[in-house]
């Protein structure tokens, strides 16, 4: 069985054909056109059709289309309320795609909620878990008894805005201070690493020596070479994530916490500190939670978009 999947992000969009075992059959990647959503959606459809025709397939050969969107989504009515990165508001996404493609099974979901659905379909979960994306920002999804929890305004699971630093807080994208996103996201790691380079010019030589960028991946590379200051940056990130996850664990008592997003590639550098924080800050019944990287790997969000189709058409 095949599904078409679109992972529409703030900077890039991936369009793919995915089978129900989680293999990507064909894919395209483009920059997200944030100025004109209709032009962007039309381009996505054209690339989906290209992916199909390259494999001598047509739209009748796919079970449906799953679309991840970065923002507030009503998956039942098919409406994107607001995508903050682009200023898209009240876009009838399902209506638009069904008119343009003629496809009947079209599903949309917020990108992080979608990842939680993907973990349920392609991974192995207890049905009581949290899914956290640690990337440019930090987002979360809550699953209780195999059901996503949405909350009054579809904002449940916003762990990125749980406060974890009150004494010396950094400013968050939401306008507040000391949020997990401001203290522990990929962006926060970039900032800490840049501050280190600014303070100690020997890091400029290290970046040149190993052809690294002054960002979180460069910092991870040096941390794995046992650079003490870079290790400290990831420990700091783990400490703040651990504080936020401890709060979530006490509140929701999940069996697992799955971590995805770019920073999950540095899971080995943050997990000890996360576990230490959970052990110190949760009651024993809640401290048994297992923290692990997503089973879906680097393409988690894309597979998740496809899972929106497979989960509803079993
Ligand atoms: Zn915030």
PDB file of C-alpha atoms and ligand atoms in Angstrom:
ATOM      1  CA  UNK A   1       0.000   0.000   0.000  1.00  0.00           C
ATOM      2  CA  UNK A   2       1.207   3.463  -0.904  1.00  0.00           C
ATOM      3  CA  UNK A   3       0.437   6.936   0.417  1.00  0.00           C
ATOM      4  CA  UNK A   4       1.526  10.370  -0.705  1.00  0.00           C
ATOM      5  CA  UNK A   5       3.089  12.443   2.060  1.00  0.00           C
ATOM      6  CA  UNK A   6       3.892  16.139   2.336  1.00  0.00           C
ATOM      7  CA  UNK A   7       5.894  17.537   5.222  1.00  0.00           C
ATOM      8  CA  UNK A   8       5.477  21.285   4.934  1.00  0.00           C
ATOM      9  CA  UNK A   9       7.937  23.033   7.234  1.00  0.00           C
ATOM     10  CA  UNK A  10       8.846  26.633   7.921  1.00  0.00           C
ATOM     11  CA  UNK A  11      11.838  26.571   5.603  1.00  0.00           C
ATOM     12  CA  UNK A  12      11.569  23.391   3.517  1.00  0.00           C
ATOM     13  CA  UNK A  13       8.897  21.051   2.222  1.00  0.00           C
ATOM     14  CA  UNK A  14       9.345  17.372   1.390  1.00  0.00           C
ATOM     15  CA  UNK A  15       6.956  15.552  -0.921  1.00  0.00           C
ATOM     16  CA  UNK A  16       7.153  11.763  -1.103  1.00  0.00           C
ATOM     17  CA  UNK A  17       5.555   8.413  -1.805  1.00  0.00           C
ATOM     18  CA  UNK A  18       5.770   6.102   1.202  1.00  0.00           C
ATOM     19  CA  UNK A  19       4.686   2.490   1.607  1.00  0.00           C
ATOM     20  CA  UNK A  20       3.005   1.043   4.684  1.00  0.00           C
ATOM     21  CA  UNK A  21       6.298  -0.528   5.861  1.00  0.00           C
ATOM     22  CA  UNK A  22       7.884   2.934   6.092  1.00  0.00           C
ATOM     23  CA  UNK A  23       9.988   2.846   2.919  1.00  0.00           C
ATOM     24  CA  UNK A  24      10.288   6.047   0.926  1.00  0.00           C
ATOM     25  CA  UNK A  25       9.687   5.171  -2.723  1.00  0.00           C
ATOM     26  CA  UNK A  26      10.368   8.561  -4.289  1.00  0.00           C
ATOM     27  CA  UNK A  27      10.757  12.084  -2.966  1.00  0.00           C
ATOM     28  CA  UNK A  28      11.338  15.740  -3.754  1.00  0.00           C
ATOM     29  CA  UNK A  29      12.452  18.635  -1.595  1.00  0.00           C
ATOM     30  CA  UNK A  30      11.743  22.324  -2.162  1.00  0.00           C
ATOM     31  CA  UNK A  31      11.939  25.575  -0.239  1.00  0.00           C
ATOM     32  CA  UNK A  32       8.640  26.543   1.355  1.00  0.00           C
ATOM     33  CA  UNK A  33       7.066  29.482  -0.466  1.00  0.00           C
ATOM     34  CA  UNK A  34       5.851  31.382   2.580  1.00  0.00           C
ATOM     35  CA  UNK A  35       4.527  34.325   0.538  1.00  0.00           C
ATOM     36  CA  UNK A  36       1.891  32.480  -1.453  1.00  0.00           C
ATOM     37  CA  UNK A  37       0.377  29.299  -0.063  1.00  0.00           C
ATOM     38  CA  UNK A  38      -1.667  28.558  -3.192  1.00  0.00           C
ATOM     39  CA  UNK A  39       1.411  28.688  -5.414  1.00  0.00           C
ATOM     40  CA  UNK A  40       3.222  26.495  -2.885  1.00  0.00           C
ATOM     41  CA  UNK A  41       0.424  23.926  -2.699  1.00  0.00           C
ATOM     42  CA  UNK A  42       0.217  23.811  -6.521  1.00  0.00           C
ATOM     43  CA  UNK A  43       3.960  23.162  -6.674  1.00  0.00           C
ATOM     44  CA  UNK A  44       3.629  20.352  -4.086  1.00  0.00           C
ATOM     45  CA  UNK A  45       0.879  18.727  -6.179  1.00  0.00           C
ATOM     46  CA  UNK A  46       2.990  18.956  -9.345  1.00  0.00           C
ATOM     47  CA  UNK A  47       5.914  17.265  -7.570  1.00  0.00           C
ATOM     48  CA  UNK A  48       3.645  14.557  -6.133  1.00  0.00           C
ATOM     49  CA  UNK A  49       2.475  13.825  -9.680  1.00  0.00           C
ATOM     50  CA  UNK A  50       6.096  13.702 -10.868  1.00  0.00           C
ATOM     51  CA  UNK A  51       6.935  11.213  -8.100  1.00  0.00           C
ATOM     52  CA  UNK A  52       4.017   9.049  -9.246  1.00  0.00           C
ATOM     53  CA  UNK A  53       4.735   9.186 -12.967  1.00  0.00           C
ATOM     54  CA  UNK A  54       8.412   8.291 -12.483  1.00  0.00           C
ATOM     55  CA  UNK A  55       7.177   4.996 -11.049  1.00  0.00           C
ATOM     56  CA  UNK A  56       4.483   4.587 -13.734  1.00  0.00           C
ATOM     57  CA  UNK A  57       1.803   5.191 -11.116  1.00  0.00           C
ATOM     58  CA  UNK A  58      -1.173   7.503 -11.017  1.00  0.00           C
ATOM     59  CA  UNK A  59      -3.394   8.951  -8.304  1.00  0.00           C
ATOM     60  CA  UNK A  60      -5.635   5.855  -8.221  1.00  0.00           C
ATOM     61  CA  UNK A  61      -2.655   3.831  -7.005  1.00  0.00           C
ATOM     62  CA  UNK A  62      -2.323   5.721  -3.717  1.00  0.00           C
ATOM     63  CA  UNK A  63      -4.491   5.261  -0.659  1.00  0.00           C
ATOM     64  CA  UNK A  64      -4.523   8.983   0.089  1.00  0.00           C
ATOM     65  CA  UNK A  65      -2.492  12.059   0.951  1.00  0.00           C
ATOM     66  CA  UNK A  66      -1.212  13.038   4.413  1.00  0.00           C
ATOM     67  CA  UNK A  67       0.028  16.572   5.063  1.00  0.00           C
ATOM     68  CA  UNK A  68       1.975  17.929   8.062  1.00  0.00           C
ATOM     69  CA  UNK A  69       1.632  21.635   8.731  1.00  0.00           C
ATOM     70  CA  UNK A  70       3.663  23.727  11.158  1.00  0.00           C
ATOM     71  CA  UNK A  71       1.004  25.523  13.147  1.00  0.00           C
ATOM     72  CA  UNK A  72      -2.457  25.275  14.640  1.00  0.00           C
ATOM     73  CA  UNK A  73      -4.583  22.841  12.709  1.00  0.00           C
ATOM     74  CA  UNK A  74      -8.127  21.517  12.943  1.00  0.00           C
ATOM     75  CA  UNK A  75      -7.638  18.085  11.432  1.00  0.00           C
ATOM     76  CA  UNK A  76     -11.388  17.329  11.380  1.00  0.00           C
ATOM     77  CA  UNK A  77     -12.467  20.404   9.425  1.00  0.00           C
ATOM     78  CA  UNK A  78      -9.255  20.501   7.380  1.00  0.00           C
ATOM     79  CA  UNK A  79      -8.455  24.048   8.409  1.00  0.00           C
ATOM     80  CA  UNK A  80      -5.040  25.545   9.123  1.00  0.00           C
ATOM     81  CA  UNK A  81      -5.821  28.293  11.667  1.00  0.00           C
ATOM     82  CA  UNK A  82      -2.437  29.886  11.756  1.00  0.00           C
ATOM     83  CA  UNK A  83       1.114  29.092  10.651  1.00  0.00           C
ATOM     84  CA  UNK A  84       3.236  31.649  12.556  1.00  0.00           C
ATOM     85  CA  UNK A  85       6.327  31.302  10.317  1.00  0.00           C
ATOM     86  CA  UNK A  86       4.428  32.334   7.195  1.00  0.00           C
ATOM     87  CA  UNK A  87       1.471  34.317   8.441  1.00  0.00           C
ATOM     88  CA  UNK A  88      -0.890  31.844   6.699  1.00  0.00           C
ATOM     89  CA  UNK A  89      -4.286  32.143   8.400  1.00  0.00           C
ATOM     90  CA  UNK A  90      -7.578  30.247   8.061  1.00  0.00           C
ATOM     91  CA  UNK A  91      -6.500  28.212   5.046  1.00  0.00           C
ATOM     92  CA  UNK A  92      -8.920  25.453   3.981  1.00  0.00           C
ATOM     93  CA  UNK A  93      -6.132  23.000   3.206  1.00  0.00           C
ATOM     94  CA  UNK A  94      -8.143  19.818   2.615  1.00  0.00           C
ATOM     95  CA  UNK A  95     -10.683  21.651   0.425  1.00  0.00           C
ATOM     96  CA  UNK A  96      -7.903  23.100  -1.695  1.00  0.00           C
ATOM     97  CA  UNK A  97      -6.016  19.839  -2.207  1.00  0.00           C
ATOM     98  CA  UNK A  98      -9.158  17.817  -2.941  1.00  0.00           C
ATOM     99  CA  UNK A  99     -10.319  20.329  -5.556  1.00  0.00           C
ATOM    100  CA  UNK A 100      -6.914  20.405  -7.247  1.00  0.00           C
ATOM    101  CA  UNK A 101      -6.155  16.670  -7.107  1.00  0.00           C
ATOM    102  CA  UNK A 102      -9.544  14.947  -7.026  1.00  0.00           C
ATOM    103  CA  UNK A 103      -8.224  12.781  -4.166  1.00  0.00           C
ATOM    104  CA  UNK A 104     -10.730  11.757  -1.500  1.00  0.00           C
ATOM    105  CA  UNK A 105      -8.573  10.592   1.408  1.00  0.00           C
ATOM    106  CA  UNK A 106      -6.698  13.727   2.426  1.00  0.00           C
ATOM    107  CA  UNK A 107      -5.626  14.305   6.033  1.00  0.00           C
ATOM    108  CA  UNK A 108      -3.811  17.182   7.708  1.00  0.00           C
ATOM    109  CA  UNK A 109      -2.217  17.450  11.123  1.00  0.00           C
ATOM    110  CA  UNK A 110       0.096  19.677  13.101  1.00  0.00           C
ATOM    111  CA  UNK A 111       3.640  18.406  12.443  1.00  0.00           C
ATOM    112  CA  UNK A 112       4.404  17.295  16.005  1.00  0.00           C
ATOM    113  CA  UNK A 113       1.017  15.620  16.556  1.00  0.00           C
ATOM    114  CA  UNK A 114       1.605  13.883  13.246  1.00  0.00           C
ATOM    115  CA  UNK A 115       4.961  12.546  14.506  1.00  0.00           C
ATOM    116  CA  UNK A 116       3.162  11.038  17.505  1.00  0.00           C
ATOM    117  CA  UNK A 117       0.764   9.315  15.076  1.00  0.00           C
ATOM    118  CA  UNK A 118       3.725   8.096  13.038  1.00  0.00           C
ATOM    119  CA  UNK A 119       5.351   6.598  16.138  1.00  0.00           C
ATOM    120  CA  UNK A 120       2.116   4.706  16.870  1.00  0.00           C
ATOM    121  CA  UNK A 121       1.902   3.343  13.321  1.00  0.00           C
ATOM    122  CA  UNK A 122       5.533   2.619  12.408  1.00  0.00           C
ATOM    123  CA  UNK A 123       7.156   2.404  15.866  1.00  0.00           C
ATOM    124  CA  UNK A 124       6.451   0.501  19.047  1.00  0.00           C
ATOM    125  CA  UNK A 125       4.633   2.432  21.756  1.00  0.00           C
ATOM    126  CA  UNK A 126       2.657   1.640  24.893  1.00  0.00           C
ATOM    127  CA  UNK A 127       0.000   4.166  23.878  1.00  0.00           C
ATOM    128  CA  UNK A 128       0.900   6.466  26.809  1.00  0.00           C
ATOM    129  CA  UNK A 129       3.725   8.662  25.637  1.00  0.00           C
ATOM    130  CA  UNK A 130       5.061  12.100  24.774  1.00  0.00           C
ATOM    131  CA  UNK A 131       6.672  13.002  21.470  1.00  0.00           C
ATOM    132  CA  UNK A 132       9.077  15.956  21.579  1.00  0.00           C
ATOM    133  CA  UNK A 133      10.662  17.665  18.584  1.00  0.00           C
ATOM    134  CA  UNK A 134      13.885  19.440  19.505  1.00  0.00           C
ATOM    135  CA  UNK A 135      14.891  21.428  16.466  1.00  0.00           C
ATOM    136  CA  UNK A 136      14.891  25.158  15.631  1.00  0.00           C
ATOM    137  CA  UNK A 137      12.123  25.314  18.230  1.00  0.00           C
ATOM    138  CA  UNK A 138      10.678  22.729  20.600  1.00  0.00           C
ATOM    139  CA  UNK A 139       7.226  21.185  20.185  1.00  0.00           C
ATOM    140  CA  UNK A 140       5.446  18.346  21.904  1.00  0.00           C
ATOM    141  CA  UNK A 141       2.500  15.988  21.528  1.00  0.00           C
ATOM    142  CA  UNK A 142       0.707  14.069  24.276  1.00  0.00           C
ATOM    143  CA  UNK A 143      -0.796  10.619  23.694  1.00  0.00           C
ATOM    144  CA  UNK A 144      -2.946   9.000  26.384  1.00  0.00           C
ATOM    145  CA  UNK A 145      -4.465   5.549  25.788  1.00  0.00           C
ATOM    146  CA  UNK A 146      -3.505   5.745  22.084  1.00  0.00           C
ATOM    147  CA  UNK A 147      -5.295   9.075  21.598  1.00  0.00           C
ATOM    148  CA  UNK A 148      -3.771  12.478  20.967  1.00  0.00           C
ATOM    149  CA  UNK A 149      -4.746  15.111  23.507  1.00  0.00           C
ATOM    150  CA  UNK A 150      -5.605  18.436  21.870  1.00  0.00           C
ATOM    151  CA  UNK A 151      -6.835  20.711  24.684  1.00  0.00           C
ATOM    152  CA  UNK A 152      -9.268  23.606  24.467  1.00  0.00           C
ATOM    153  CA  UNK A 153      -7.395  25.478  21.724  1.00  0.00           C
ATOM    154  CA  UNK A 154      -5.441  22.619  20.119  1.00  0.00           C
ATOM    155  CA  UNK A 155      -2.365  23.677  22.086  1.00  0.00           C
ATOM    156  CA  UNK A 156      -1.879  20.758  24.507  1.00  0.00           C
ATOM    157  CA  UNK A 157       1.697  19.513  24.650  1.00  0.00           C
ATOM    158  CA  UNK A 158       3.440  22.878  24.138  1.00  0.00           C
ATOM    159  CA  UNK A 159       6.386  21.745  26.242  1.00  0.00           C
ATOM    160  CA  UNK A 160       8.638  24.273  24.474  1.00  0.00           C
ATOM    161  CA  UNK A 161       7.018  26.991  26.573  1.00  0.00           C
ATOM    162  CA  UNK A 162       7.278  25.293  29.954  1.00  0.00           C
ATOM    163  CA  UNK A 163       9.546  27.517  32.057  1.00  0.00           C
ATOM    164  CA  UNK A 164      12.833  25.932  33.098  1.00  0.00           C
ATOM    165  CA  UNK A 165      15.018  28.933  33.994  1.00  0.00           C
ATOM    166  CA  UNK A 166      13.952  31.802  36.242  1.00  0.00           C
ATOM    167  CA  UNK A 167      17.270  33.202  37.525  1.00  0.00           C
ATOM    168  CA  UNK A 168      19.068  33.912  34.254  1.00  0.00           C
ATOM    169  CA  UNK A 169      16.498  33.369  31.497  1.00  0.00           C
ATOM    170  CA  UNK A 170      16.884  33.817  27.757  1.00  0.00           C
ATOM    171  CA  UNK A 171      14.135  35.394  25.638  1.00  0.00           C
ATOM    172  CA  UNK A 172      11.828  32.980  23.822  1.00  0.00           C
ATOM    173  CA  UNK A 173      10.166  33.291  20.401  1.00  0.00           C
ATOM    174  CA  UNK A 174       6.820  33.511  22.265  1.00  0.00           C
ATOM    175  CA  UNK A 175       7.903  36.766  23.916  1.00  0.00           C
ATOM    176  CA  UNK A 176       8.372  35.265  27.379  1.00  0.00           C
ATOM    177  CA  UNK A 177      11.594  34.319  29.163  1.00  0.00           C
ATOM    178  CA  UNK A 178      13.198  31.082  30.316  1.00  0.00           C
ATOM    179  CA  UNK A 179      11.042  28.698  28.201  1.00  0.00           C
ATOM    180  CA  UNK A 180      12.527  25.282  27.317  1.00  0.00           C
ATOM    181  CA  UNK A 181      12.665  26.399  23.678  1.00  0.00           C
ATOM    182  CA  UNK A 182      14.774  29.431  24.612  1.00  0.00           C
ATOM    183  CA  UNK A 183      17.107  27.369  26.808  1.00  0.00           C
ATOM    184  CA  UNK A 184      17.478  23.980  25.057  1.00  0.00           C
ATOM    185  CA  UNK A 185      16.460  24.077  21.364  1.00  0.00           C
ATOM    186  CA  UNK A 186      18.865  23.723  18.446  1.00  0.00           C
ATOM    187  CA  UNK A 187      18.752  27.511  18.224  1.00  0.00           C
ATOM    188  CA  UNK A 188      19.787  27.780  21.903  1.00  0.00           C
ATOM    189  CA  UNK A 189      22.708  25.380  21.299  1.00  0.00           C
ATOM    190  CA  UNK A 190      23.779  27.486  18.293  1.00  0.00           C
ATOM    191  CA  UNK A 191      23.729  30.592  20.501  1.00  0.00           C
ATOM    192  CA  UNK A 192      25.710  28.966  23.328  1.00  0.00           C
ATOM    193  CA  UNK A 193      28.292  27.676  20.846  1.00  0.00           C
ATOM    194  CA  UNK A 194      28.620  31.096  19.185  1.00  0.00           C
ATOM    195  CA  UNK A 195      29.113  32.683  22.606  1.00  0.00           C
ATOM    196  CA  UNK A 196      31.875  30.142  23.307  1.00  0.00           C
ATOM    197  CA  UNK A 197      33.608  30.904  19.988  1.00  0.00           C
ATOM    198  CA  UNK A 198      33.361  34.630  20.749  1.00  0.00           C
ATOM    199  CA  UNK A 199      34.904  34.083  24.197  1.00  0.00           C
ATOM    200  CA  UNK A 200      37.681  31.713  23.116  1.00  0.00           C
ATOM    201  CA  UNK A 201      39.179  32.314  19.657  1.00  0.00           C
ATOM    202  CA  UNK A 202      40.915  28.895  19.628  1.00  0.00           C
ATOM    203  CA  UNK A 203      37.504  27.549  18.497  1.00  0.00           C
ATOM    204  CA  UNK A 204      37.814  29.471  15.219  1.00  0.00           C
ATOM    205  CA  UNK A 205      40.891  27.317  14.440  1.00  0.00           C
ATOM    206  CA  UNK A 206      39.058  24.153  15.484  1.00  0.00           C
ATOM    207  CA  UNK A 207      36.180  24.974  13.135  1.00  0.00           C
ATOM    208  CA  UNK A 208      38.666  25.500  10.276  1.00  0.00           C
ATOM    209  CA  UNK A 209      40.632  22.354  11.127  1.00  0.00           C
ATOM    210  CA  UNK A 210      37.570  20.081  10.879  1.00  0.00           C
ATOM    211  CA  UNK A 211      35.620  22.172   8.327  1.00  0.00           C
ATOM    212  CA  UNK A 212      32.734  22.731  10.746  1.00  0.00           C
ATOM    213  CA  UNK A 213      29.978  25.309  10.937  1.00  0.00           C
ATOM    214  CA  UNK A 214      29.534  27.416  14.082  1.00  0.00           C
ATOM    215  CA  UNK A 215      26.257  25.642  14.880  1.00  0.00           C
ATOM    216  CA  UNK A 216      24.817  22.771  16.929  1.00  0.00           C
ATOM    217  CA  UNK A 217      26.241  20.092  14.597  1.00  0.00           C
ATOM    218  CA  UNK A 218      29.735  21.638  14.805  1.00  0.00           C
ATOM    219  CA  UNK A 219      29.399  21.744  18.572  1.00  0.00           C
ATOM    220  CA  UNK A 220      28.307  18.058  18.634  1.00  0.00           C
ATOM    221  CA  UNK A 221      31.311  17.087  16.504  1.00  0.00           C
ATOM    222  CA  UNK A 222      33.726  18.713  18.969  1.00  0.00           C
ATOM    223  CA  UNK A 223      31.825  17.303  21.973  1.00  0.00           C
ATOM    224  CA  UNK A 224      32.408  13.800  20.571  1.00  0.00           C
ATOM    225  CA  UNK A 225      36.131  14.647  20.388  1.00  0.00           C
ATOM    226  CA  UNK A 226      35.849  15.194  24.173  1.00  0.00           C
ATOM    227  CA  UNK A 227      35.984  18.989  24.065  1.00  0.00           C
ATOM    228  CA  UNK A 228      34.942  19.877  27.630  1.00  0.00           C
ATOM    229  CA  UNK A 229      33.227  23.189  26.800  1.00  0.00           C
ATOM    230  CA  UNK A 230      31.169  21.658  23.984  1.00  0.00           C
ATOM    231  CA  UNK A 231      30.200  18.723  26.216  1.00  0.00           C
ATOM    232  CA  UNK A 232      29.061  21.308  28.778  1.00  0.00           C
ATOM    233  CA  UNK A 233      26.776  22.992  26.199  1.00  0.00           C
ATOM    234  CA  UNK A 234      24.956  19.699  25.522  1.00  0.00           C
ATOM    235  CA  UNK A 235      24.772  18.962  29.251  1.00  0.00           C
ATOM    236  CA  UNK A 236      23.106  22.340  29.739  1.00  0.00           C
ATOM    237  CA  UNK A 237      20.616  21.497  26.993  1.00  0.00           C
ATOM    238  CA  UNK A 238      19.984  18.090  28.665  1.00  0.00           C
ATOM    239  CA  UNK A 239      19.499  19.752  32.046  1.00  0.00           C
ATOM    240  CA  UNK A 240      16.794  22.106  30.775  1.00  0.00           C
ATOM    241  CA  UNK A 241      15.089  19.417  28.703  1.00  0.00           C
ATOM    242  CA  UNK A 242      15.252  17.151  31.755  1.00  0.00           C
ATOM    243  CA  UNK A 243      13.548  19.804  33.902  1.00  0.00           C
ATOM    244  CA  UNK A 244      10.725  20.209  31.375  1.00  0.00           C
ATOM    245  CA  UNK A 245      10.326  16.464  30.886  1.00  0.00           C
ATOM    246  CA  UNK A 246      10.247  15.914  34.670  1.00  0.00           C
ATOM    247  CA  UNK A 247       7.322  18.326  34.932  1.00  0.00           C
ATOM    248  CA  UNK A 248       5.587  16.530  32.061  1.00  0.00           C
ATOM    249  CA  UNK A 249       6.294  13.100  33.586  1.00  0.00           C
ATOM    250  CA  UNK A 250       4.847  14.094  36.980  1.00  0.00           C
ATOM    251  CA  UNK A 251       1.774  15.500  35.263  1.00  0.00           C
ATOM    252  CA  UNK A 252       1.045  12.755  32.726  1.00  0.00           C
ATOM    253  CA  UNK A 253       2.896   9.607  33.882  1.00  0.00           C
ATOM    254  CA  UNK A 254       3.876   8.485  30.357  1.00  0.00           C
ATOM    255  CA  UNK A 255       5.593   5.142  29.724  1.00  0.00           C
ATOM    256  CA  UNK A 256       7.865   6.587  27.021  1.00  0.00           C
ATOM    257  CA  UNK A 257       9.166   9.939  25.829  1.00  0.00           C
ATOM    258  CA  UNK A 258      10.316   9.955  22.198  1.00  0.00           C
ATOM    259  CA  UNK A 259      12.709  12.650  21.033  1.00  0.00           C
ATOM    260  CA  UNK A 260      12.883  13.671  17.382  1.00  0.00           C
ATOM    261  CA  UNK A 261      14.158  16.680  15.431  1.00  0.00           C
ATOM    262  CA  UNK A 262      17.736  17.692  14.612  1.00  0.00           C
ATOM    263  CA  UNK A 263      18.959  17.652  18.221  1.00  0.00           C
ATOM    264  CA  UNK A 264      17.910  13.985  18.532  1.00  0.00           C
ATOM    265  CA  UNK A 265      20.984  13.219  16.379  1.00  0.00           C
ATOM    266  CA  UNK A 266      22.968  14.276  19.492  1.00  0.00           C
ATOM    267  CA  UNK A 267      20.858  12.096  21.814  1.00  0.00           C
ATOM    268  CA  UNK A 268      23.989  10.431  23.255  1.00  0.00           C
ATOM    269  CA  UNK A 269      25.236  13.849  24.412  1.00  0.00           C
ATOM    270  CA  UNK A 270      22.075  14.852  26.297  1.00  0.00           C
ATOM    271  CA  UNK A 271      20.493  11.653  27.625  1.00  0.00           C
ATOM    272  CA  UNK A 272      22.546  11.251  30.838  1.00  0.00           C
ATOM    273  CA  UNK A 273      21.620  14.708  32.068  1.00  0.00           C
ATOM    274  CA  UNK A 274      17.946  14.231  31.079  1.00  0.00           C
ATOM    275  CA  UNK A 275      17.798  10.984  33.055  1.00  0.00           C
ATOM    276  CA  UNK A 276      19.530  12.573  36.045  1.00  0.00           C
ATOM    277  CA  UNK A 277      16.957  15.379  36.123  1.00  0.00           C
ATOM    278  CA  UNK A 278      14.026  12.977  35.816  1.00  0.00           C
ATOM    279  CA  UNK A 279      15.389  10.837  38.648  1.00  0.00           C
ATOM    280  CA  UNK A 280      15.845  13.856  40.910  1.00  0.00           C
ATOM    281  CA  UNK A 281      12.613  15.687  40.094  1.00  0.00           C
ATOM    282  CA  UNK A 282       9.846  13.105  39.663  1.00  0.00           C
ATOM    283  CA  UNK A 283       7.962  10.911  42.102  1.00  0.00           C
ATOM    284  CA  UNK A 284       9.046   7.237  41.893  1.00  0.00           C
ATOM    285  CA  UNK A 285       5.890   6.104  40.060  1.00  0.00           C
ATOM    286  CA  UNK A 286       6.540   8.672  37.301  1.00  0.00           C
ATOM    287  CA  UNK A 287      10.333   8.316  37.143  1.00  0.00           C
ATOM    288  CA  UNK A 288      10.089   4.908  35.410  1.00  0.00           C
ATOM    289  CA  UNK A 289       9.543   6.673  32.070  1.00  0.00           C
ATOM    290  CA  UNK A 290      11.942   5.650  29.272  1.00  0.00           C
ATOM    291  CA  UNK A 291      13.439   8.450  27.181  1.00  0.00           C
ATOM    292  CA  UNK A 292      14.538   7.372  23.693  1.00  0.00           C
ATOM    293  CA  UNK A 293      15.094   8.720  20.191  1.00  0.00           C
ATOM    294  CA  UNK A 294      12.250   8.205  17.738  1.00  0.00           C
ATOM    295  CA  UNK A 295      12.229   4.820  16.001  1.00  0.00           C
ATOM    296  CA  UNK A 296      11.361   6.628  12.767  1.00  0.00           C
ATOM    297  CA  UNK A 297      14.819   8.154  12.329  1.00  0.00           C
ATOM    298  CA  UNK A 298      15.748  11.240  10.387  1.00  0.00           C
ATOM    299  CA  UNK A 299      12.652  11.126   8.144  1.00  0.00           C
ATOM    300  CA  UNK A 300      10.240  10.833  11.099  1.00  0.00           C
ATOM    301  CA  UNK A 301       8.034  13.732  10.046  1.00  0.00           C
ATOM    302  CA  UNK A 302       7.697  12.499   6.465  1.00  0.00           C
ATOM    303  CA  UNK A 303       6.791   8.951   7.522  1.00  0.00           C
ATOM    304  CA  UNK A 304       4.404  10.482  10.034  1.00  0.00           C
ATOM    305  CA  UNK A 305       2.567  12.379   7.273  1.00  0.00           C
ATOM    306  CA  UNK A 306       2.075   9.064   5.441  1.00  0.00           C
ATOM    307  CA  UNK A 307       0.883   7.408   8.656  1.00  0.00           C
ATOM    308  CA  UNK A 308      -2.056   9.852   8.762  1.00  0.00           C
ATOM    309  CA  UNK A 309      -3.357   7.993   5.700  1.00  0.00           C
ATOM    310  CA  UNK A 310      -2.494   4.434   6.813  1.00  0.00           C
ATOM    311  CA  UNK A 311      -3.927   4.798  10.346  1.00  0.00           C
ATOM    312  CA  UNK A 312      -7.297   5.912   8.983  1.00  0.00           C
ATOM    313  CA  UNK A 313      -7.491   3.355   6.179  1.00  0.00           C
ATOM    314  CA  UNK A 314      -6.414   0.111   7.852  1.00  0.00           C
TER     315      UNK A 314
HETATM  316 ZN1  LIG B   1       8.192  30.483  24.978  1.00  0.00          ZN
END
